[in-house]
Amino acid sequence: MIKQRIIELLAQAADKAQKSGKLPSVAVPEITIEHPQNPEHGDYASSLPLKLARATGASPLAIAEDLVGLMAPAPEVETATVAPPGFINFTLKDAWLTRQVDAILPAGESYGNIDLGQASRVQLEFVSVNPTGPLHVGHGRGAILGNTLANVLSAAGYKVEKEYYVNDAGSQIDAFNRSLYARYQQGLKVDAEMPADGYLGDYIVDLAKEIIADEGDKFLSLPEKEAVAEIGKLGLAKMLAQIKGDLELLGVGFDVWFRERDLFEQGQYEKVMSLLREGGYIAEREGATWFVSTALGEDKDNVVVRSDGSPTYFATDIAYHYNKFIQRKFDRVINIWGADHQGHISRMKAVVQALGISPERLVVIISQMVTLSRGGEVVKLSKRSGDIITLRELIDEVGADACRFFFAARSADSQMDFDLELAKKQSADNPVYYVQYAHARIASILRLAQDKKIDYSTGDVSLLTTGPELTLIRKMLLLPEVIEMVAQALEPHHLAYYAQDLATVFHSFYKQCRVVSDDEALSKARLKLVAAARLTLARTLHLMGMTAPDKM
RNA sequence: GCCCCUGUAGCUCAGUUGGAUAGAGCACCAGCCUCCGGAGCUGGUUGCGAGCGUUCGAGUCGCUCCAGGGGCGCCA
């Protein structure tokens, strides 16, 4: 990556300056470079002299002059100049830029890959919605966030495993089972009341009908407890299949579907509890069992086993993270949770610490609420009210690509308002079409070249000398940097902005530069350029889980 | 009361881990097709919630307010 090259050049110059005594031997701060917003300042700029000035007391301009003077000449760099109050600005060589087209083309769909992760193992757990109801719009946001992040982390050299944690034990699934049983009875004209904590959504009625169609009335003759368990099992399978299907519509898939029940059936729950007990993190009081998180600086302790002997969600999550870190030995675990789980983070980190694992290895990304409105009127998201807008409905209305782009384009930290009417009305103006249109346009140009039987493999990229051409190349070269930024900050939304930027510079290039013309040599060079642009754009879209259409 | 997130253009949002003159889309206005896809291109208008502080330099960091959302359960 060219960015790394420039950082190296600076580091070497600083080292030389210190060895020659021009610069006092202080610790060199981390060298960062950025893209100046003013293009007159070049392609890259560093404020290293300003930082060294603080550490050494010397004049930043003098330091900058020394560093530039000591810098080795590089084939990539046209100029390195000093600018007040102490910046060093770098401008890339046009000839080097154009050569990059020949580097991008053979890389193909691997263009942009970097080795930030060095094959370290990252687990990304996301969605993990209780299989007690259909996915809604907020879940879609988490799904796309997680899936896009997984794609980018893979591109950044991490070994990524995507996992869905299936809560198939506990009180919520219990309420689901009892609700389904009640609807089953009602469907067979048996007088039954919905449980007080039951799920009132119509989908439960539909599930019950399906079960009646499949299995008839045979569960009526079973004892209630047994019937609830049997029907629950069927309902869970149907619910999971539905969830899986919805996610597939968005192109979101998982490597592992991890069952909460396994934590009990395979002894991990018992194991981790005894570990914590040995560590002195467990206390009995008020008839319940507590995790003493106050010993680790938390505000309060948390119940792990209720006074009726049943484990809490927190307890199983402890076992689950024991499994992730100690049994499966992931280097890093990233969980994507909804905003309502925010309070769960610090105690989970405390547990990880109690298990002897550095808490930094557990990263929790909170995806903020999605509020839905329809025609300016707020729609409640409650899964229990039955009045929900499902993810499936959203996909049907605006399409999978638009869903992906729309959700991926927003920082997880910001809550978003999703107006369904607006989404429908604006679907043709959605930025997703702008980006995909650029791709289709390029594909169309390449088709034309093919029709005219132009073999551009021998094109001479050094003929690409105009502003729009170089601007396009510069933008294409940013993809590895974007991947690095997304992977480091765990913020996929940068990808969406990059996609738009890239499309913009392409459209602008297209307007100013005729690709297929009478000038055969120039045509071939430009065909190479647009072929590389197509690759870059397609890669970006694919990282976002979107299609890169050749025709629209 | 305590904790987390957010507050940037009329609207929806970015802002490269503290950099130089704060950007994009939508909307609005004015232009642009003899030629590879006009779902496009080129211009134009407006802004960092408030106040202190840290330093060469703050939308970004710290503190205090104000506003919106979420959490603080032997729910998940």
XYZ file of C-alpha atoms (C1' of nucleotides) in Angstrom:
628
model
C 0.000 0.000 0.000
C 1.376 3.373 -1.021
C 0.333 4.845 2.304
C 2.632 2.433 4.112
C 5.458 3.280 1.752
C 5.262 6.950 2.621
C 5.148 6.185 6.328
C 8.301 4.104 5.848
C 10.023 6.931 4.001
C 9.240 9.269 6.873
C 10.373 6.768 9.476
C 13.668 6.234 7.676
C 14.246 9.958 7.373
C 13.531 10.475 11.061
C 15.923 7.676 11.911
C 18.656 9.200 9.765
C 18.064 12.603 11.318
C 18.505 11.193 14.778
C 21.607 9.196 13.879
C 23.212 12.234 12.281
C 22.386 14.346 15.303
C 20.100 16.734 13.467
C 17.255 15.565 15.619
C 17.488 14.799 19.342
C 17.025 11.147 20.222
C 13.458 11.256 21.433
C 10.888 8.566 20.840
C 9.395 9.133 17.411
C 5.614 9.418 17.715
C 3.430 7.114 15.671
C 3.653 8.345 12.121
C 0.285 9.078 10.608
C -0.457 10.481 7.219
C -3.707 11.679 5.780
C -5.189 12.968 2.593
C -5.207 16.755 2.683
C -8.604 18.156 1.862
C -7.015 20.804 -0.294
C -5.677 19.051 -3.417
C -2.984 21.712 -3.775
C -1.368 20.135 -0.742
C -0.727 16.926 -2.618
C -1.842 13.346 -2.209
C -0.634 12.738 1.309
C 0.416 14.949 4.156
C 2.114 14.305 7.454
C 2.247 16.440 10.550
C 5.182 14.502 11.942
C 7.417 17.598 12.195
C 4.801 19.323 14.344
C 4.706 16.355 16.669
C 8.490 16.071 16.789
C 8.676 19.772 17.529
C 6.644 19.261 20.646
C 8.890 16.436 21.817
C 12.187 18.142 20.995
C 11.490 21.850 21.331
C 12.991 22.471 17.906
C 11.286 24.470 15.177
C 8.793 22.362 13.230
C 9.748 23.981 9.926
C 13.419 23.204 10.491
C 12.580 19.608 11.345
C 10.441 19.355 8.236
C 13.289 20.707 6.080
C 15.725 18.221 7.606
C 13.381 15.279 7.092
C 12.683 16.187 3.479
C 16.410 16.631 2.877
C 17.204 13.229 4.309
C 14.406 11.405 2.569
C 15.471 8.779 0.076
C 14.178 9.311 -3.449
C 11.257 7.027 -4.189
C 9.813 5.957 -7.525
C 6.284 6.663 -6.281
C 6.883 10.192 -5.088
C 7.104 13.212 -7.363
C 7.637 15.799 -4.662
C 7.892 16.041 -0.913
C 7.574 19.641 0.169
C 7.516 21.565 3.404
C 4.475 23.658 4.235
C 3.912 25.880 7.250
C 3.437 25.502 10.121
C 5.281 22.186 9.699
C 3.621 19.789 7.319
C 5.307 17.608 4.749
C 3.206 17.212 1.623
C 3.669 14.384 -0.819
C 2.609 14.301 -4.435
C 2.607 11.040 -6.330
C 4.225 10.602 -9.720
C 1.799 10.444 -12.622
C 3.793 7.669 -14.254
C 3.635 5.613 -11.088
C -0.105 6.225 -10.777
C -0.866 5.022 -14.282
C 1.225 1.894 -13.766
C -1.134 0.930 -10.946
C -3.801 0.143 -13.513
C -1.593 -2.731 -14.641
C -1.325 -3.849 -11.022
C -5.045 -3.760 -10.270
C -6.167 -5.741 -13.306
C -4.333 -8.994 -12.533
C -5.379 -8.785 -8.873
C -9.007 -9.203 -9.911
C -11.486 -9.671 -7.095
C -8.624 -9.854 -4.631
C -7.766 -6.228 -5.319
C -7.862 -4.308 -2.070
C -6.897 -7.215 0.148
C -4.411 -6.441 2.881
C -2.768 -8.445 5.617
C -3.748 -6.503 8.674
C -5.181 -9.540 10.423
C -2.269 -11.883 9.774
C -4.651 -14.829 9.881
C -5.686 -14.198 13.471
C -9.029 -15.782 14.309
C -11.986 -13.506 14.778
C -15.444 -14.606 15.686
C -18.244 -12.336 14.679
C -21.520 -13.064 16.393
C -24.512 -11.127 15.195
C -28.274 -11.125 14.749
C -28.753 -13.913 17.351
C -32.383 -12.936 17.639
C -34.506 -15.108 19.900
C -36.317 -17.536 17.632
C -39.611 -16.466 19.118
C -40.706 -14.203 16.307
C -39.826 -12.941 12.856
C -36.921 -10.574 12.224
C -37.785 -6.927 12.116
C -36.071 -3.960 10.598
C -33.669 -3.363 13.488
C -32.418 -6.922 13.175
C -31.746 -6.258 9.518
C -29.425 -3.472 10.485
C -27.413 -5.742 12.756
C -27.353 -8.444 10.103
C -25.957 -6.156 7.440
C -23.521 -4.539 9.800
C -22.172 -7.927 10.830
C -22.076 -9.422 7.397
C -20.341 -6.440 5.828
C -17.840 -6.352 8.638
C -17.151 -10.045 8.180
C -16.496 -9.503 4.478
C -14.117 -6.643 5.151
C -12.260 -8.400 7.959
C -11.709 -11.354 5.644
C -10.356 -8.985 3.010
C -8.098 -7.511 5.673
C -6.474 -10.859 6.338
C -8.423 -12.114 9.346
C -9.837 -15.599 9.615
C -13.462 -14.822 10.307
C -16.201 -17.074 11.616
C -19.754 -15.803 11.527
C -22.019 -17.149 14.195
C -25.672 -16.977 15.179
C -26.412 -17.764 18.811
C -29.730 -19.542 18.991
C -31.478 -18.902 22.291
C -33.358 -22.162 22.420
C -33.476 -22.330 26.202
C -34.677 -19.952 28.863
C -37.821 -18.103 29.782
C -38.470 -16.365 26.452
C -38.579 -19.581 24.502
C -40.716 -21.014 27.266
C -43.246 -18.226 26.804
C -43.097 -18.824 23.057
C -43.828 -22.522 23.514
C -46.781 -21.891 25.788
C -48.148 -19.237 23.427
C -47.908 -21.604 20.514
C -49.612 -24.357 22.477
C -52.478 -22.034 23.354
C -52.907 -21.045 19.706
C -52.732 -24.690 18.719
C -55.561 -25.503 21.111
C -57.574 -22.515 19.910
C -57.029 -23.621 16.331
C -58.649 -26.908 17.247
C -61.602 -25.190 18.936
C -60.332 -26.003 22.396
C -60.929 -23.220 24.878
C -57.476 -21.972 25.896
C -56.164 -18.685 27.214
C -52.982 -17.034 26.030
C -50.356 -16.886 28.767
C -49.968 -13.514 30.476
C -46.387 -13.216 29.206
C -47.308 -14.691 25.838
C -46.507 -13.597 22.305
C -49.591 -12.097 20.740
C -48.393 -11.734 17.179
C -50.395 -13.257 14.358
C -47.404 -15.271 13.254
C -47.971 -17.539 16.257
C -51.489 -18.218 14.990
C -50.044 -19.027 11.565
C -47.436 -21.315 13.058
C -50.126 -23.128 15.024
C -52.163 -23.591 11.847
C -49.162 -25.060 10.076
C -48.581 -27.466 12.905
C -52.236 -28.500 12.861
C -51.981 -29.070 9.124
C -48.827 -31.149 9.539
C -49.584 -33.049 12.713
C -53.315 -32.859 13.321
C -54.700 -32.865 16.829
C -52.357 -35.476 18.255
C -50.826 -33.123 20.838
C -54.197 -32.566 22.498
C -54.051 -36.017 24.027
C -50.623 -35.456 25.553
C -50.130 -34.090 29.057
C -49.775 -30.299 28.833
C -46.110 -30.164 29.757
C -45.197 -32.717 27.151
C -47.397 -31.134 24.502
C -45.873 -27.711 25.102
C -42.383 -29.170 24.710
C -43.216 -31.085 21.528
C -45.040 -28.209 19.886
C -42.282 -25.864 20.967
C -39.729 -27.985 19.185
C -41.703 -27.848 15.952
C -42.318 -24.133 16.336
C -38.639 -23.439 16.954
C -37.616 -25.295 13.810
C -40.150 -23.367 11.747
C -39.147 -20.050 13.286
C -35.466 -20.704 12.632
C -36.142 -21.701 9.046
C -38.037 -18.459 8.557
C -35.239 -16.389 10.091
C -32.665 -18.161 7.973
C -34.747 -17.555 4.869
C -35.125 -13.860 5.579
C -31.388 -13.499 6.093
C -30.658 -15.367 2.884
C -32.762 -12.841 1.001
C -30.249 -10.262 2.181
C -27.322 -12.495 1.354
C -26.458 -12.925 5.008
C -25.229 -16.361 5.987
C -23.540 -17.918 8.998
C -20.780 -20.461 9.455
C -22.117 -21.698 12.771
C -25.574 -21.779 14.328
C -24.735 -22.253 17.972
C -27.428 -23.672 20.232
C -27.762 -22.350 23.756
C -28.924 -25.797 24.887
C -25.575 -27.277 23.979
C -23.975 -25.237 26.724
C -25.908 -27.314 29.214
C -25.862 -30.593 27.375
C -22.105 -30.475 26.851
C -21.247 -29.414 30.378
C -19.813 -25.998 29.578
C -22.233 -24.279 31.881
C -21.244 -26.452 34.856
C -17.578 -26.065 34.036
C -17.511 -22.303 33.891
C -19.582 -21.943 37.035
C -17.135 -24.046 38.997
C -14.256 -22.042 37.542
C -15.835 -18.808 38.705
C -16.611 -20.342 42.079
C -12.966 -21.370 42.483
C -11.953 -17.860 41.561
C -14.105 -16.472 44.340
C -16.488 -14.678 41.987
C -19.616 -16.489 43.097
C -21.714 -15.715 46.164
C -24.952 -17.138 47.529
C -27.474 -14.776 49.018
C -31.198 -14.126 49.146
C -31.686 -17.655 47.931
C -29.977 -16.984 44.616
C -26.467 -17.334 43.208
C -24.647 -14.164 42.207
C -21.669 -13.220 40.106
C -19.722 -10.768 42.231
C -18.917 -8.248 39.531
C -18.428 -5.550 42.176
C -15.108 -7.264 42.878
C -14.108 -6.178 39.361
C -15.272 -2.601 39.681
C -18.859 -3.022 38.559
C -21.693 -1.092 40.134
C -23.551 -4.151 41.272
C -23.594 -7.903 41.326
C -25.734 -9.961 38.986
C -27.792 -13.076 39.515
C -26.625 -16.141 37.652
C -28.902 -18.768 39.213
C -32.367 -17.757 40.323
C -33.808 -18.867 43.620
C -35.862 -21.443 41.719
C -32.646 -22.993 40.504
C -32.849 -21.900 36.865
C -29.930 -20.100 35.236
C -30.340 -16.556 33.946
C -29.510 -15.344 30.443
C -26.384 -13.848 31.933
C -25.303 -17.262 33.209
C -25.636 -18.920 29.831
C -23.865 -16.021 28.183
C -20.989 -16.573 30.583
C -20.816 -20.195 29.513
C -21.068 -19.113 25.893
C -18.092 -16.776 26.174
C -16.127 -19.416 28.030
C -16.793 -21.580 25.015
C -15.720 -18.852 22.595
C -12.493 -17.888 24.277
C -11.277 -20.926 26.144
C -12.669 -23.861 24.227
C -12.611 -22.478 20.715
C -9.692 -20.129 21.359
C -10.700 -17.175 19.222
C -8.147 -14.381 19.297
C -10.904 -11.846 19.209
C -14.632 -12.016 19.663
C -16.877 -9.349 18.216
C -20.513 -9.276 19.269
C -23.048 -7.053 17.603
C -25.907 -6.259 19.928
C -28.902 -4.003 19.825
C -28.961 -0.811 21.832
C -31.131 -2.430 24.493
C -28.216 -4.705 25.437
C -25.877 -1.849 26.191
C -26.053 -2.451 29.936
C -24.860 -6.002 29.407
C -21.461 -5.010 28.056
C -19.548 -4.073 31.152
C -20.585 -7.118 33.178
C -19.744 -9.363 30.255
C -16.290 -7.811 30.083
C -15.980 -8.342 33.818
C -16.744 -12.029 33.361
C -14.190 -12.367 30.610
C -11.653 -10.777 32.896
C -12.628 -13.133 35.718
C -11.890 -16.006 33.356
C -8.376 -14.681 32.944
C -8.894 -13.253 29.467
C -7.901 -9.741 28.534
C -11.178 -7.809 28.168
C -9.871 -6.052 25.037
C -10.301 -9.326 23.203
C -14.042 -8.946 23.566
C -15.463 -6.182 21.405
C -19.119 -5.300 21.520
C -20.608 -3.164 18.810
C -23.942 -1.638 19.662
C -26.156 -0.981 16.698
C -28.498 1.793 17.645
C -32.242 1.690 17.312
C -34.043 1.828 14.032
C -37.302 3.639 14.397
C -39.842 2.971 11.748
C -42.340 5.390 10.462
C -44.944 5.130 7.790
C -46.108 8.357 6.264
C -44.692 10.332 9.171
C -46.417 8.164 11.762
C -44.229 6.178 14.115
C -44.688 2.434 13.969
C -44.038 0.490 17.160
C -41.437 -2.225 16.946
C -42.680 -4.391 19.768
C -42.375 -8.026 18.923
C -45.092 -8.799 21.435
C -47.693 -6.354 20.255
C -48.137 -8.128 16.958
C -47.940 -4.775 15.248
C -44.589 -5.182 13.594
C -42.997 -4.365 10.309
C -40.884 -7.338 9.465
C -37.564 -7.382 7.717
C -39.212 -9.439 5.003
C -41.700 -6.664 4.285
C -38.891 -4.145 4.028
C -36.949 -6.299 1.585
C -40.069 -6.789 -0.508
C -40.617 -3.052 -0.646
C -37.160 -1.669 -1.339
C -35.141 -4.679 -2.481
C -32.155 -6.435 -0.958
C -29.454 -4.238 -2.507
C -31.097 -1.040 -1.332
C -31.543 -2.537 2.137
C -27.910 -3.466 2.276
C -26.682 -0.118 1.118
C -29.060 1.873 3.260
C -28.178 0.056 6.474
C -24.472 -0.234 5.724
C -24.191 3.465 4.963
C -24.950 4.574 8.493
C -22.633 4.503 11.441
C -23.803 1.941 13.993
C -23.593 4.616 16.679
C -26.349 6.744 15.224
C -29.927 5.776 15.557
C -31.782 5.932 12.328
C -35.260 6.816 11.319
C -36.592 4.695 8.509
C -39.594 6.102 6.756
C -41.111 3.316 4.725
C -43.067 5.638 2.466
C -39.947 7.619 1.752
C -37.902 4.503 1.122
C -40.423 3.319 -1.397
C -40.820 6.674 -3.086
C -37.109 7.325 -3.294
C -36.039 3.867 -4.244
C -35.204 5.021 -7.749
C -33.087 7.874 -6.336
C -31.365 5.700 -3.813
C -27.573 6.047 -3.970
C -27.406 2.325 -4.551
C -28.639 2.857 -8.085
C -26.141 5.611 -8.678
C -23.304 3.287 -7.759
C -24.670 0.298 -9.617
C -25.363 2.439 -12.629
C -21.687 3.315 -12.819
C -20.884 -0.377 -12.875
C -23.453 -1.105 -15.563
C -22.094 1.762 -17.636
C -18.586 0.369 -17.517
C -19.867 -3.070 -18.387
C -21.611 -1.533 -21.366
C -18.387 0.090 -22.552
C -16.545 -3.190 -22.220
C -19.303 -4.909 -24.199
C -18.855 -2.355 -26.947
C -15.137 -3.053 -27.018
C -15.841 -6.726 -27.264
C -18.287 -6.187 -30.135
C -15.643 -4.196 -31.941
C -13.159 -6.940 -31.188
C -10.718 -4.593 -29.502
C -8.054 -6.458 -27.603
C -6.918 -3.984 -24.991
C -4.620 -6.329 -23.097
C -1.670 -4.643 -24.758
C -2.909 -1.153 -23.914
C -0.211 1.284 -22.846
C -1.307 2.880 -19.578
C 1.292 5.622 -19.839
C -1.073 7.280 -22.312
C -3.404 8.051 -19.420
C -2.317 11.565 -18.627
C -5.375 13.770 -18.235
C -6.862 14.985 -14.970
C -10.019 12.857 -14.979
C -7.996 9.729 -15.693
C -5.553 10.349 -12.882
C -8.345 11.296 -10.507
C -10.034 7.986 -11.202
C -6.809 6.064 -10.591
C -6.188 7.920 -7.355
C -9.661 7.009 -6.141
C -9.209 3.373 -7.086
C -6.001 3.240 -5.083
C -7.911 4.132 -1.938
C -9.720 0.807 -1.671
C -7.012 -0.899 0.417
C -6.960 2.103 2.721
C -10.720 1.972 3.105
C -10.556 -1.721 3.914
C -7.883 -0.996 6.487
C -9.932 1.775 8.055
C -13.103 -0.299 8.213
C -11.241 -3.259 9.687
C -9.489 -1.166 12.310
C -12.404 0.979 13.376
C -14.981 -1.767 12.776
C -17.076 0.782 10.932
C -18.405 -0.570 7.645
C -20.175 2.638 6.680
C -16.974 4.074 5.201
C -17.349 1.522 2.437
C -20.659 2.985 1.329
C -19.223 6.458 1.103
C -16.256 5.172 -0.818
C -18.556 3.431 -3.284
C -20.338 6.694 -3.961
C -17.089 8.615 -4.330
C -15.725 6.074 -6.740
C -18.912 6.155 -8.804
C -18.784 9.948 -8.861
C -15.241 10.148 -10.185
C -16.057 7.525 -12.750
C -19.156 9.347 -14.008
C -17.119 12.517 -14.183
C -14.332 10.776 -16.089
C -16.871 9.246 -18.450
C -18.312 12.638 -19.257
C -14.918 14.106 -20.055
C -13.063 11.229 -21.669
C -14.358 9.225 -24.565
C -13.171 5.666 -24.031
C -13.732 3.921 -27.357
C -12.659 6.339 -30.083
C -10.754 6.536 -33.367
C -7.505 6.775 -31.446
C -6.775 3.088 -31.122
C -3.868 3.319 -28.704
C -5.691 5.685 -26.377
C -8.834 3.540 -26.584
C -6.903 0.503 -25.427
C -5.324 2.391 -22.551
C -8.681 3.748 -21.445
C -10.331 0.363 -21.758
C -7.728 -0.933 -19.352
C -8.525 1.907 -17.026
C -12.275 1.320 -17.026
C -11.767 -2.418 -16.672
C -9.766 -1.720 -13.527
C -12.425 0.705 -12.352
C -15.068 -1.952 -12.884
C -13.075 -4.386 -10.759
C -12.664 -1.872 -7.985
C -16.312 -0.923 -7.995
C -17.459 -4.537 -8.130
C -15.198 -5.452 -5.248
C -16.592 -2.621 -3.177
C -20.163 -3.621 -3.925
C -19.444 -7.252 -3.183
C -17.853 -6.386 0.135
C -21.134 -4.704 0.950
C -22.974 -7.829 -0.098
C -24.512 -6.096 -3.079
C -24.749 -7.121 -6.685
C -22.672 -5.422 -9.367
C -25.025 -5.558 -12.345
C -23.788 -5.445 -15.938
C -27.165 -4.173 -17.073
C -29.936 -2.350 -15.278
C -30.145 9.644 40.351
C -26.240 6.643 37.594
C -24.373 4.510 32.748
C -24.185 4.292 27.112
C -25.231 6.562 22.159
C -26.481 10.956 19.444
C -26.658 16.530 18.421
C -22.770 19.196 11.762
C -26.568 22.739 5.499
C -34.026 23.117 4.943
C -33.980 17.200 5.337
C -30.856 12.349 5.725
C -25.935 11.712 7.035
C -20.093 11.636 6.397
C -15.874 13.963 8.470
C -9.595 9.283 7.465
C -8.439 8.346 15.459
C -6.137 16.438 16.925
C -4.487 19.099 11.105
C -4.287 23.456 6.554
C -10.279 26.812 3.340
C -15.837 21.371 7.311
C -18.057 17.581 2.821
C -21.883 14.262 0.095
C -26.920 12.863 -1.229
C -31.931 14.669 -1.309
C -34.541 19.258 -2.093
C -34.323 24.174 -4.732
C -32.299 27.299 -9.019
C -29.462 27.720 -13.790
C -27.041 25.191 -17.700
C -25.388 20.370 -20.670
C -27.181 14.800 -25.348
C -24.489 14.990 -34.030
C -20.724 10.692 -30.152
C -19.407 4.490 -25.481
C -26.272 3.952 -20.981
C -29.295 11.496 -19.237
C -30.634 6.213 -13.462
C -25.630 10.883 -15.953
C -22.564 15.668 -15.990
C -21.279 21.185 -14.704
C -22.268 25.352 -11.605
C -25.026 28.058 -7.338
C -27.178 29.095 -1.573
C -26.990 27.861 3.843
C -24.008 24.730 9.111
C -20.347 22.185 13.737
C -26.564 22.451 20.377
C -24.315 26.276 24.366
C -20.118 27.718 27.383
C -15.375 27.145 29.490
C -10.621 24.525 29.120
C -6.204 21.632 27.015
C -2.180 23.466 22.496
C 1.232 25.542 17.339
C -3.980 23.764 15.816
C -10.534 21.390 18.299
C -16.483 19.262 14.610
C -12.873 15.656 16.825
C -9.892 15.523 23.466
C -11.568 17.167 29.008
C -15.284 19.545 32.220
C -20.255 21.882 32.950
C -24.920 22.646 30.962
C -29.155 21.918 27.178
C -31.935 18.488 23.907
C -33.330 13.451 21.845
C -32.903 7.983 22.241
C -31.540 3.562 25.001
C -30.237 0.986 29.577
C -30.134 0.495 35.064
C -34.964 -7.070 36.286
C -34.042 -13.529 40.050
C -36.423 -10.572 31.236
C -33.382 -11.716 26.974
